[in-house]
Amino acid sequence: MPLLAGPQIISEIRRQLRNQSGRHLYAVLGTYQSLENFEKNDLSPALNVDGQALPKPVNFNKALLDHIQDDALRRMVRDESRRPQAVESQLNQAFEQILREYFASQSVTQSLLILKQCELMFAYQLDLSRLRTYATNQSHLLLLLPGKLVSSQILLFHEADQRFQHQFPGQLVTENNLWELKA
């Protein structure tokens, strides 16, 4: 996979949005700074194949926490060390709800959800197969991930201390749906 400039990635995304059937899970990799620049300079002004603006990226961390009531969130924080499976289960339910609500509210002909700031997704080892489940037919899902490709594997949080780095499951995003930003 070659390193691409932001406009090249936008062209690839527009090309992929024309596909109406199959799996449509995409990922853009880069440093936090390059992803922020990509969002601001390339993604924000970009138009889809119909000339409509692409949707604004959703801050996943914020959306996830917004889908949990305050009392439940306080209970989760308090009980996290004693009941990690319960916390993970509640977060997975909120994750499912985010995806279901977004795609249910979108046009039947085509929808695109762009997720950024996905740290909680990996910190709590949420069920990533949900991404692939929802990214089918006319539903497209783009992840903006702080990471890089290392020996055909996606290494997330590569700028962080090694103990915070994660391997992204390779089978989720196909090579032709994966782009890495030029520095």
mmCIF file with all atom_site columns, C-alpha atoms in Angstrom:
data_model
loop_
_atom_site.group_PDB
_atom_site.id
_atom_site.type_symbol
_atom_site.label_atom_id
_atom_site.label_alt_id
_atom_site.label_comp_id
_atom_site.label_asym_id
_atom_site.label_entity_id
_atom_site.label_seq_id
_atom_site.pdbx_PDB_ins_code
_atom_site.Cartn_x
_atom_site.Cartn_y
_atom_site.Cartn_z
_atom_site.occupancy
_atom_site.B_iso_or_equiv
_atom_site.pdbx_formal_charge
_atom_site.auth_seq_id
_atom_site.auth_comp_id
_atom_site.auth_asym_id
_atom_site.auth_atom_id
_atom_site.pdbx_PDB_model_num
ATOM 1   C CA . MET A 1 1   ? 0.000   0.000  0.000  1.00 0.00 ? 1   MET A CA 1
ATOM 2   C CA . PRO A 1 2   ? 1.594   3.280  -1.067 1.00 0.00 ? 2   PRO A CA 1
ATOM 3   C CA . LEU A 1 3   ? 1.512   6.406  1.050  1.00 0.00 ? 3   LEU A CA 1
ATOM 4   C CA . LEU A 1 4   ? -1.034  8.826  -0.406 1.00 0.00 ? 4   LEU A CA 1
ATOM 5   C CA . ALA A 1 5   ? -1.740  12.530 -0.130 1.00 0.00 ? 5   ALA A CA 1
ATOM 6   C CA . GLY A 1 6   ? -5.101  13.641 1.252  1.00 0.00 ? 6   GLY A CA 1
ATOM 7   C CA . PRO A 1 7   ? -6.656  14.493 -2.155 1.00 0.00 ? 7   PRO A CA 1
ATOM 8   C CA . GLN A 1 8   ? -5.668  11.065 -3.503 1.00 0.00 ? 8   GLN A CA 1
ATOM 9   C CA . ILE A 1 9   ? -7.387  9.376  -0.567 1.00 0.00 ? 9   ILE A CA 1
ATOM 10  C CA . ILE A 1 10  ? -10.513 11.479 -1.118 1.00 0.00 ? 10  ILE A CA 1
ATOM 11  C CA . SER A 1 11  ? -10.545 10.316 -4.756 1.00 0.00 ? 11  SER A CA 1
ATOM 12  C CA . GLU A 1 12  ? -10.286 6.696  -3.604 1.00 0.00 ? 12  GLU A CA 1
ATOM 13  C CA . ILE A 1 13  ? -13.108 7.180  -1.084 1.00 0.00 ? 13  ILE A CA 1
ATOM 14  C CA . ARG A 1 14  ? -15.332 8.761  -3.747 1.00 0.00 ? 14  ARG A CA 1
ATOM 15  C CA . ARG A 1 15  ? -14.587 5.828  -6.065 1.00 0.00 ? 15  ARG A CA 1
ATOM 16  C CA . GLN A 1 16  ? -15.501 3.351  -3.306 1.00 0.00 ? 16  GLN A CA 1
ATOM 17  C CA . LEU A 1 17  ? -18.745 5.189  -2.506 1.00 0.00 ? 17  LEU A CA 1
ATOM 18  C CA . ARG A 1 18  ? -19.994 4.284  -5.995 1.00 0.00 ? 18  ARG A CA 1
ATOM 19  C CA . ASN A 1 19  ? -20.074 0.609  -4.982 1.00 0.00 ? 19  ASN A CA 1
ATOM 20  C CA . GLN A 1 20  ? -23.547 -0.309 -3.790 1.00 0.00 ? 20  GLN A CA 1
ATOM 21  C CA . SER A 1 21  ? -23.042 -3.918 -2.739 1.00 0.00 ? 21  SER A CA 1
ATOM 22  C CA . GLY A 1 22  ? -20.515 -5.776 -0.654 1.00 0.00 ? 22  GLY A CA 1
ATOM 23  C CA . ARG A 1 23  ? -18.509 -4.751 2.403  1.00 0.00 ? 23  ARG A CA 1
ATOM 24  C CA . HIS A 1 24  ? -17.619 -1.078 2.795  1.00 0.00 ? 24  HIS A CA 1
ATOM 25  C CA . LEU A 1 25  ? -15.314 -0.679 5.773  1.00 0.00 ? 25  LEU A CA 1
ATOM 26  C CA . TYR A 1 26  ? -12.432 1.707  5.100  1.00 0.00 ? 26  TYR A CA 1
ATOM 27  C CA . ALA A 1 27  ? -9.556  3.087  7.145  1.00 0.00 ? 27  ALA A CA 1
ATOM 28  C CA . VAL A 1 28  ? -7.197  6.029  6.814  1.00 0.00 ? 28  VAL A CA 1
ATOM 29  C CA . LEU A 1 29  ? -3.983  5.721  8.823  1.00 0.00 ? 29  LEU A CA 1
ATOM 30  C CA . GLY A 1 30  ? -1.632  8.448  9.940  1.00 0.00 ? 30  GLY A CA 1
ATOM 31  C CA . THR A 1 31  ? -0.287  10.360 12.891 1.00 0.00 ? 31  THR A CA 1
ATOM 32  C CA . TYR A 1 32  ? -2.731  12.318 15.027 1.00 0.00 ? 32  TYR A CA 1
ATOM 33  C CA . GLN A 1 33  ? -1.493  15.515 13.373 1.00 0.00 ? 33  GLN A CA 1
ATOM 34  C CA . SER A 1 34  ? -1.756  14.184 9.818  1.00 0.00 ? 34  SER A CA 1
ATOM 35  C CA . LEU A 1 35  ? -5.274  12.863 10.498 1.00 0.00 ? 35  LEU A CA 1
ATOM 36  C CA . GLU A 1 36  ? -6.300  16.244 11.900 1.00 0.00 ? 36  GLU A CA 1
ATOM 37  C CA . ASN A 1 37  ? -4.873  17.985 8.810  1.00 0.00 ? 37  ASN A CA 1
ATOM 38  C CA . PHE A 1 38  ? -6.597  15.467 6.521  1.00 0.00 ? 38  PHE A CA 1
ATOM 39  C CA . GLU A 1 39  ? -9.929  16.102 8.217  1.00 0.00 ? 39  GLU A CA 1
ATOM 40  C CA . LYS A 1 40  ? -9.557  19.876 8.079  1.00 0.00 ? 40  LYS A CA 1
ATOM 41  C CA . ASN A 1 41  ? -7.972  20.329 4.639  1.00 0.00 ? 41  ASN A CA 1
ATOM 42  C CA . ASP A 1 42  ? -9.250  17.399 2.594  1.00 0.00 ? 42  ASP A CA 1
ATOM 43  C CA . LEU A 1 43  ? -12.258 15.708 4.191  1.00 0.00 ? 43  LEU A CA 1
ATOM 44  C CA . SER A 1 44  ? -14.216 18.803 5.257  1.00 0.00 ? 44  SER A CA 1
ATOM 45  C CA . PRO A 1 45  ? -14.364 20.406 1.791  1.00 0.00 ? 45  PRO A CA 1
ATOM 46  C CA . ALA A 1 46  ? -14.810 17.066 -0.028 1.00 0.00 ? 46  ALA A CA 1
ATOM 47  C CA . LEU A 1 47  ? -17.966 16.202 -1.929 1.00 0.00 ? 47  LEU A CA 1
ATOM 48  C CA . ASN A 1 48  ? -19.434 12.773 -2.568 1.00 0.00 ? 48  ASN A CA 1
ATOM 49  C CA . VAL A 1 49  ? -20.215 11.457 -6.056 1.00 0.00 ? 49  VAL A CA 1
ATOM 50  C CA . ASP A 1 50  ? -23.576 13.325 -6.027 1.00 0.00 ? 50  ASP A CA 1
ATOM 51  C CA . GLY A 1 51  ? -21.932 16.667 -5.237 1.00 0.00 ? 51  GLY A CA 1
ATOM 52  C CA . GLN A 1 52  ? -23.061 16.651 -1.591 1.00 0.00 ? 52  GLN A CA 1
ATOM 53  C CA . ALA A 1 53  ? -20.658 17.377 1.249  1.00 0.00 ? 53  ALA A CA 1
ATOM 54  C CA . LEU A 1 54  ? -19.256 14.329 2.975  1.00 0.00 ? 54  LEU A CA 1
ATOM 55  C CA . PRO A 1 55  ? -20.526 14.001 6.552  1.00 0.00 ? 55  PRO A CA 1
ATOM 56  C CA . LYS A 1 56  ? -18.487 15.406 9.414  1.00 0.00 ? 56  LYS A CA 1
ATOM 57  C CA . PRO A 1 57  ? -16.507 12.793 11.333 1.00 0.00 ? 57  PRO A CA 1
ATOM 58  C CA . VAL A 1 58  ? -18.081 11.610 14.585 1.00 0.00 ? 58  VAL A CA 1
ATOM 59  C CA . ASN A 1 59  ? -15.900 11.614 17.691 1.00 0.00 ? 59  ASN A CA 1
ATOM 60  C CA . PHE A 1 60  ? -16.396 7.996  18.726 1.00 0.00 ? 60  PHE A CA 1
ATOM 61  C CA . ASN A 1 61  ? -15.201 8.436  22.318 1.00 0.00 ? 61  ASN A CA 1
ATOM 62  C CA . LYS A 1 62  ? -17.684 11.246 22.906 1.00 0.00 ? 62  LYS A CA 1
ATOM 63  C CA . ALA A 1 63  ? -20.538 9.448  21.132 1.00 0.00 ? 63  ALA A CA 1
ATOM 64  C CA . LEU A 1 64  ? -19.914 6.301  23.167 1.00 0.00 ? 64  LEU A CA 1
ATOM 65  C CA . LEU A 1 65  ? -19.979 8.143  26.480 1.00 0.00 ? 65  LEU A CA 1
ATOM 66  C CA . ASP A 1 66  ? -23.029 10.176 25.374 1.00 0.00 ? 66  ASP A CA 1
ATOM 67  C CA . HIS A 1 67  ? -24.935 6.908  24.877 1.00 0.00 ? 67  HIS A CA 1
ATOM 68  C CA . ILE A 1 68  ? -24.502 5.942  28.525 1.00 0.00 ? 68  ILE A CA 1
ATOM 69  C CA . GLN A 1 69  ? -26.601 7.641  31.188 1.00 0.00 ? 69  GLN A CA 1
ATOM 70  C CA . ASP A 1 70  ? -24.684 9.626  33.805 1.00 0.00 ? 70  ASP A CA 1
ATOM 71  C CA . ASP A 1 71  ? -25.654 7.331  36.689 1.00 0.00 ? 71  ASP A CA 1
ATOM 72  C CA . ALA A 1 72  ? -24.641 4.250  34.735 1.00 0.00 ? 72  ALA A CA 1
ATOM 73  C CA . LEU A 1 73  ? -21.371 5.884  33.722 1.00 0.00 ? 73  LEU A CA 1
ATOM 74  C CA . ARG A 1 74  ? -20.509 6.739  37.342 1.00 0.00 ? 74  ARG A CA 1
ATOM 75  C CA . ARG A 1 75  ? -21.337 3.142  38.333 1.00 0.00 ? 75  ARG A CA 1
ATOM 76  C CA . MET A 1 76  ? -19.144 1.806  35.519 1.00 0.00 ? 76  MET A CA 1
ATOM 77  C CA . VAL A 1 77  ? -16.177 3.932  36.600 1.00 0.00 ? 77  VAL A CA 1
ATOM 78  C CA . ARG A 1 78  ? -16.624 2.856  40.198 1.00 0.00 ? 78  ARG A CA 1
ATOM 79  C CA . ASP A 1 79  ? -17.002 -0.854 39.362 1.00 0.00 ? 79  ASP A CA 1
ATOM 80  C CA . GLU A 1 80  ? -14.559 -1.106 36.460 1.00 0.00 ? 80  GLU A CA 1
ATOM 81  C CA . SER A 1 81  ? -11.768 -2.886 38.316 1.00 0.00 ? 81  SER A CA 1
ATOM 82  C CA . ARG A 1 82  ? -14.136 -5.337 40.034 1.00 0.00 ? 82  ARG A CA 1
ATOM 83  C CA . ARG A 1 83  ? -16.434 -6.036 37.078 1.00 0.00 ? 83  ARG A CA 1
ATOM 84  C CA . PRO A 1 84  ? -14.522 -5.463 33.827 1.00 0.00 ? 84  PRO A CA 1
ATOM 85  C CA . GLN A 1 85  ? -16.789 -7.776 31.782 1.00 0.00 ? 85  GLN A CA 1
ATOM 86  C CA . ALA A 1 86  ? -19.881 -5.829 32.857 1.00 0.00 ? 86  ALA A CA 1
ATOM 87  C CA . VAL A 1 87  ? -18.252 -2.571 31.797 1.00 0.00 ? 87  VAL A CA 1
ATOM 88  C CA . GLU A 1 88  ? -17.187 -4.070 28.474 1.00 0.00 ? 88  GLU A CA 1
ATOM 89  C CA . SER A 1 89  ? -20.713 -5.370 27.918 1.00 0.00 ? 89  SER A CA 1
ATOM 90  C CA . GLN A 1 90  ? -22.283 -1.954 28.572 1.00 0.00 ? 90  GLN A CA 1
ATOM 91  C CA . LEU A 1 91  ? -19.795 -0.267 26.246 1.00 0.00 ? 91  LEU A CA 1
ATOM 92  C CA . ASN A 1 92  ? -20.477 -2.841 23.521 1.00 0.00 ? 92  ASN A CA 1
ATOM 93  C CA . GLN A 1 93  ? -24.212 -2.172 23.862 1.00 0.00 ? 93  GLN A CA 1
ATOM 94  C CA . ALA A 1 94  ? -23.598 1.573  23.481 1.00 0.00 ? 94  ALA A CA 1
ATOM 95  C CA . PHE A 1 95  ? -21.332 0.856  20.474 1.00 0.00 ? 95  PHE A CA 1
ATOM 96  C CA . GLU A 1 96  ? -24.095 -1.186 18.837 1.00 0.00 ? 96  GLU A CA 1
ATOM 97  C CA . GLN A 1 97  ? -26.608 1.576  19.545 1.00 0.00 ? 97  GLN A CA 1
ATOM 98  C CA . ILE A 1 98  ? -24.399 4.245  17.926 1.00 0.00 ? 98  ILE A CA 1
ATOM 99  C CA . LEU A 1 99  ? -24.088 2.231  14.719 1.00 0.00 ? 99  LEU A CA 1
ATOM 100 C CA . ARG A 1 100 ? -27.740 1.187  14.625 1.00 0.00 ? 100 ARG A CA 1
ATOM 101 C CA . GLU A 1 101 ? -29.034 4.728  15.233 1.00 0.00 ? 101 GLU A CA 1
ATOM 102 C CA . TYR A 1 102 ? -26.734 6.316  12.670 1.00 0.00 ? 102 TYR A CA 1
ATOM 103 C CA . PHE A 1 103 ? -27.472 3.929  9.840  1.00 0.00 ? 103 PHE A CA 1
ATOM 104 C CA . ALA A 1 104 ? -31.219 3.816  10.612 1.00 0.00 ? 104 ALA A CA 1
ATOM 105 C CA . SER A 1 105 ? -31.379 7.611  10.333 1.00 0.00 ? 105 SER A CA 1
ATOM 106 C CA . GLN A 1 106 ? -29.618 7.841  6.965  1.00 0.00 ? 106 GLN A CA 1
ATOM 107 C CA . SER A 1 107 ? -30.835 7.767  3.389  1.00 0.00 ? 107 SER A CA 1
ATOM 108 C CA . VAL A 1 108 ? -31.745 4.361  2.031  1.00 0.00 ? 108 VAL A CA 1
ATOM 109 C CA . THR A 1 109 ? -29.718 4.947  -1.120 1.00 0.00 ? 109 THR A CA 1
ATOM 110 C CA . GLN A 1 110 ? -26.364 5.530  0.548  1.00 0.00 ? 110 GLN A CA 1
ATOM 111 C CA . SER A 1 111 ? -24.841 6.525  3.863  1.00 0.00 ? 111 SER A CA 1
ATOM 112 C CA . LEU A 1 112 ? -21.338 7.152  5.142  1.00 0.00 ? 112 LEU A CA 1
ATOM 113 C CA . LEU A 1 113 ? -20.302 7.211  8.789  1.00 0.00 ? 113 LEU A CA 1
ATOM 114 C CA . ILE A 1 114 ? -16.838 8.586  9.533  1.00 0.00 ? 114 ILE A CA 1
ATOM 115 C CA . LEU A 1 115 ? -15.445 7.767  12.982 1.00 0.00 ? 115 LEU A CA 1
ATOM 116 C CA . LYS A 1 116 ? -12.476 9.488  14.583 1.00 0.00 ? 116 LYS A CA 1
ATOM 117 C CA . GLN A 1 117 ? -11.028 9.476  18.103 1.00 0.00 ? 117 GLN A CA 1
ATOM 118 C CA . CYS A 1 118 ? -11.619 5.732  18.512 1.00 0.00 ? 118 CYS A CA 1
ATOM 119 C CA . GLU A 1 119 ? -9.330  5.121  21.512 1.00 0.00 ? 119 GLU A CA 1
ATOM 120 C CA . LEU A 1 120 ? -12.069 3.676  23.748 1.00 0.00 ? 120 LEU A CA 1
ATOM 121 C CA . MET A 1 121 ? -12.880 1.152  21.032 1.00 0.00 ? 121 MET A CA 1
ATOM 122 C CA . PHE A 1 122 ? -9.464  -0.399 21.558 1.00 0.00 ? 122 PHE A CA 1
ATOM 123 C CA . ALA A 1 123 ? -8.866  0.372  25.233 1.00 0.00 ? 123 ALA A CA 1
ATOM 124 C CA . TYR A 1 124 ? -11.932 -1.704 26.141 1.00 0.00 ? 124 TYR A CA 1
ATOM 125 C CA . GLN A 1 125 ? -11.486 -4.246 23.341 1.00 0.00 ? 125 GLN A CA 1
ATOM 126 C CA . LEU A 1 126 ? -14.940 -3.626 21.934 1.00 0.00 ? 126 LEU A CA 1
ATOM 127 C CA . ASP A 1 127 ? -16.378 -6.073 19.423 1.00 0.00 ? 127 ASP A CA 1
ATOM 128 C CA . LEU A 1 128 ? -14.984 -4.717 16.145 1.00 0.00 ? 128 LEU A CA 1
ATOM 129 C CA . SER A 1 129 ? -16.961 -7.209 14.071 1.00 0.00 ? 129 SER A CA 1
ATOM 130 C CA . ARG A 1 130 ? -19.868 -4.763 14.503 1.00 0.00 ? 130 ARG A CA 1
ATOM 131 C CA . LEU A 1 131 ? -18.055 -2.395 12.162 1.00 0.00 ? 131 LEU A CA 1
ATOM 132 C CA . ARG A 1 132 ? -17.994 -4.960 9.410  1.00 0.00 ? 132 ARG A CA 1
ATOM 133 C CA . THR A 1 133 ? -21.606 -5.978 10.074 1.00 0.00 ? 133 THR A CA 1
ATOM 134 C CA . TYR A 1 134 ? -22.884 -2.441 9.550  1.00 0.00 ? 134 TYR A CA 1
ATOM 135 C CA . ALA A 1 135 ? -20.584 -1.595 6.622  1.00 0.00 ? 135 ALA A CA 1
ATOM 136 C CA . THR A 1 136 ? -22.540 -3.499 3.990  1.00 0.00 ? 136 THR A CA 1
ATOM 137 C CA . ASN A 1 137 ? -24.430 -2.732 0.800  1.00 0.00 ? 137 ASN A CA 1
ATOM 138 C CA . GLN A 1 138 ? -25.245 0.996  0.770  1.00 0.00 ? 138 GLN A CA 1
ATOM 139 C CA . SER A 1 139 ? -23.757 1.648  4.231  1.00 0.00 ? 139 SER A CA 1
ATOM 140 C CA . HIS A 1 140 ? -20.153 2.836  4.217  1.00 0.00 ? 140 HIS A CA 1
ATOM 141 C CA . LEU A 1 141 ? -17.967 3.255  7.300  1.00 0.00 ? 141 LEU A CA 1
ATOM 142 C CA . LEU A 1 142 ? -14.645 5.113  7.355  1.00 0.00 ? 142 LEU A CA 1
ATOM 143 C CA . LEU A 1 143 ? -12.276 4.971  10.333 1.00 0.00 ? 143 LEU A CA 1
ATOM 144 C CA . LEU A 1 144 ? -9.648  7.658  10.875 1.00 0.00 ? 144 LEU A CA 1
ATOM 145 C CA . LEU A 1 145 ? -7.038  5.745  12.859 1.00 0.00 ? 145 LEU A CA 1
ATOM 146 C CA . PRO A 1 146 ? -3.767  6.880  14.406 1.00 0.00 ? 146 PRO A CA 1
ATOM 147 C CA . GLY A 1 147 ? -1.522  4.156  13.082 1.00 0.00 ? 147 GLY A CA 1
ATOM 148 C CA . LYS A 1 148 ? 0.704   2.873  10.333 1.00 0.00 ? 148 LYS A CA 1
ATOM 149 C CA . LEU A 1 149 ? 1.204   -0.236 8.303  1.00 0.00 ? 149 LEU A CA 1
ATOM 150 C CA . VAL A 1 150 ? 4.082   -2.397 9.554  1.00 0.00 ? 150 VAL A CA 1
ATOM 151 C CA . SER A 1 151 ? 4.797   -5.662 7.700  1.00 0.00 ? 151 SER A CA 1
ATOM 152 C CA . SER A 1 152 ? 1.218   -5.867 6.341  1.00 0.00 ? 152 SER A CA 1
ATOM 153 C CA . GLN A 1 153 ? -0.219  -5.321 9.844  1.00 0.00 ? 153 GLN A CA 1
ATOM 154 C CA . ILE A 1 154 ? -1.934  -2.179 11.107 1.00 0.00 ? 154 ILE A CA 1
ATOM 155 C CA . LEU A 1 155 ? -0.154  -0.911 14.204 1.00 0.00 ? 155 LEU A CA 1
ATOM 156 C CA . LEU A 1 156 ? -2.384  1.515  16.095 1.00 0.00 ? 156 LEU A CA 1
ATOM 157 C CA . PHE A 1 157 ? -1.124  4.299  18.355 1.00 0.00 ? 157 PHE A CA 1
ATOM 158 C CA . HIS A 1 158 ? 2.360   3.874  16.910 1.00 0.00 ? 158 HIS A CA 1
ATOM 159 C CA . GLU A 1 159 ? 3.417   7.256  18.323 1.00 0.00 ? 159 GLU A CA 1
ATOM 160 C CA . ALA A 1 160 ? 2.669   6.104  21.884 1.00 0.00 ? 160 ALA A CA 1
ATOM 161 C CA . ASP A 1 161 ? 4.695   4.019  24.306 1.00 0.00 ? 161 ASP A CA 1
ATOM 162 C CA . GLN A 1 162 ? 4.846   0.386  23.129 1.00 0.00 ? 162 GLN A CA 1
ATOM 163 C CA . ARG A 1 163 ? 2.548   -0.810 25.940 1.00 0.00 ? 163 ARG A CA 1
ATOM 164 C CA . PHE A 1 164 ? -0.284  1.322  24.497 1.00 0.00 ? 164 PHE A CA 1
ATOM 165 C CA . GLN A 1 165 ? 0.114   0.154  20.908 1.00 0.00 ? 165 GLN A CA 1
ATOM 166 C CA . HIS A 1 166 ? -2.443  -2.257 19.449 1.00 0.00 ? 166 HIS A CA 1
ATOM 167 C CA . GLN A 1 167 ? -2.661  -4.496 16.415 1.00 0.00 ? 167 GLN A CA 1
ATOM 168 C CA . PHE A 1 168 ? -5.790  -3.845 14.375 1.00 0.00 ? 168 PHE A CA 1
ATOM 169 C CA . PRO A 1 169 ? -7.448  -7.081 13.222 1.00 0.00 ? 169 PRO A CA 1
ATOM 170 C CA . GLY A 1 170 ? -6.166  -7.538 9.679  1.00 0.00 ? 170 GLY A CA 1
ATOM 171 C CA . GLN A 1 171 ? -9.251  -9.258 8.328  1.00 0.00 ? 171 GLN A CA 1
ATOM 172 C CA . LEU A 1 172 ? -11.564 -6.301 9.018  1.00 0.00 ? 172 LEU A CA 1
ATOM 173 C CA . VAL A 1 173 ? -10.294 -3.884 6.365  1.00 0.00 ? 173 VAL A CA 1
ATOM 174 C CA . THR A 1 174 ? -9.157  -5.171 2.997  1.00 0.00 ? 174 THR A CA 1
ATOM 175 C CA . GLU A 1 175 ? -5.974  -3.790 1.472  1.00 0.00 ? 175 GLU A CA 1
ATOM 176 C CA . ASN A 1 176 ? -7.834  -1.881 -1.263 1.00 0.00 ? 176 ASN A CA 1
ATOM 177 C CA . ASN A 1 177 ? -9.928  -0.123 1.445  1.00 0.00 ? 177 ASN A CA 1
ATOM 178 C CA . LEU A 1 178 ? -6.922  0.961  3.498  1.00 0.00 ? 178 LEU A CA 1
ATOM 179 C CA . TRP A 1 179 ? -4.942  4.145  2.933  1.00 0.00 ? 179 TRP A CA 1
ATOM 180 C CA . GLU A 1 180 ? -1.981  5.666  4.749  1.00 0.00 ? 180 GLU A CA 1
ATOM 181 C CA . LEU A 1 181 ? -1.392  9.418  4.702  1.00 0.00 ? 181 LEU A CA 1
ATOM 182 C CA . LYS A 1 182 ? 1.896   10.811 3.488  1.00 0.00 ? 182 LYS A CA 1
ATOM 183 C CA . ALA A 1 183 ? 3.665   12.692 6.256  1.00 0.00 ? 183 ALA A CA 1
#
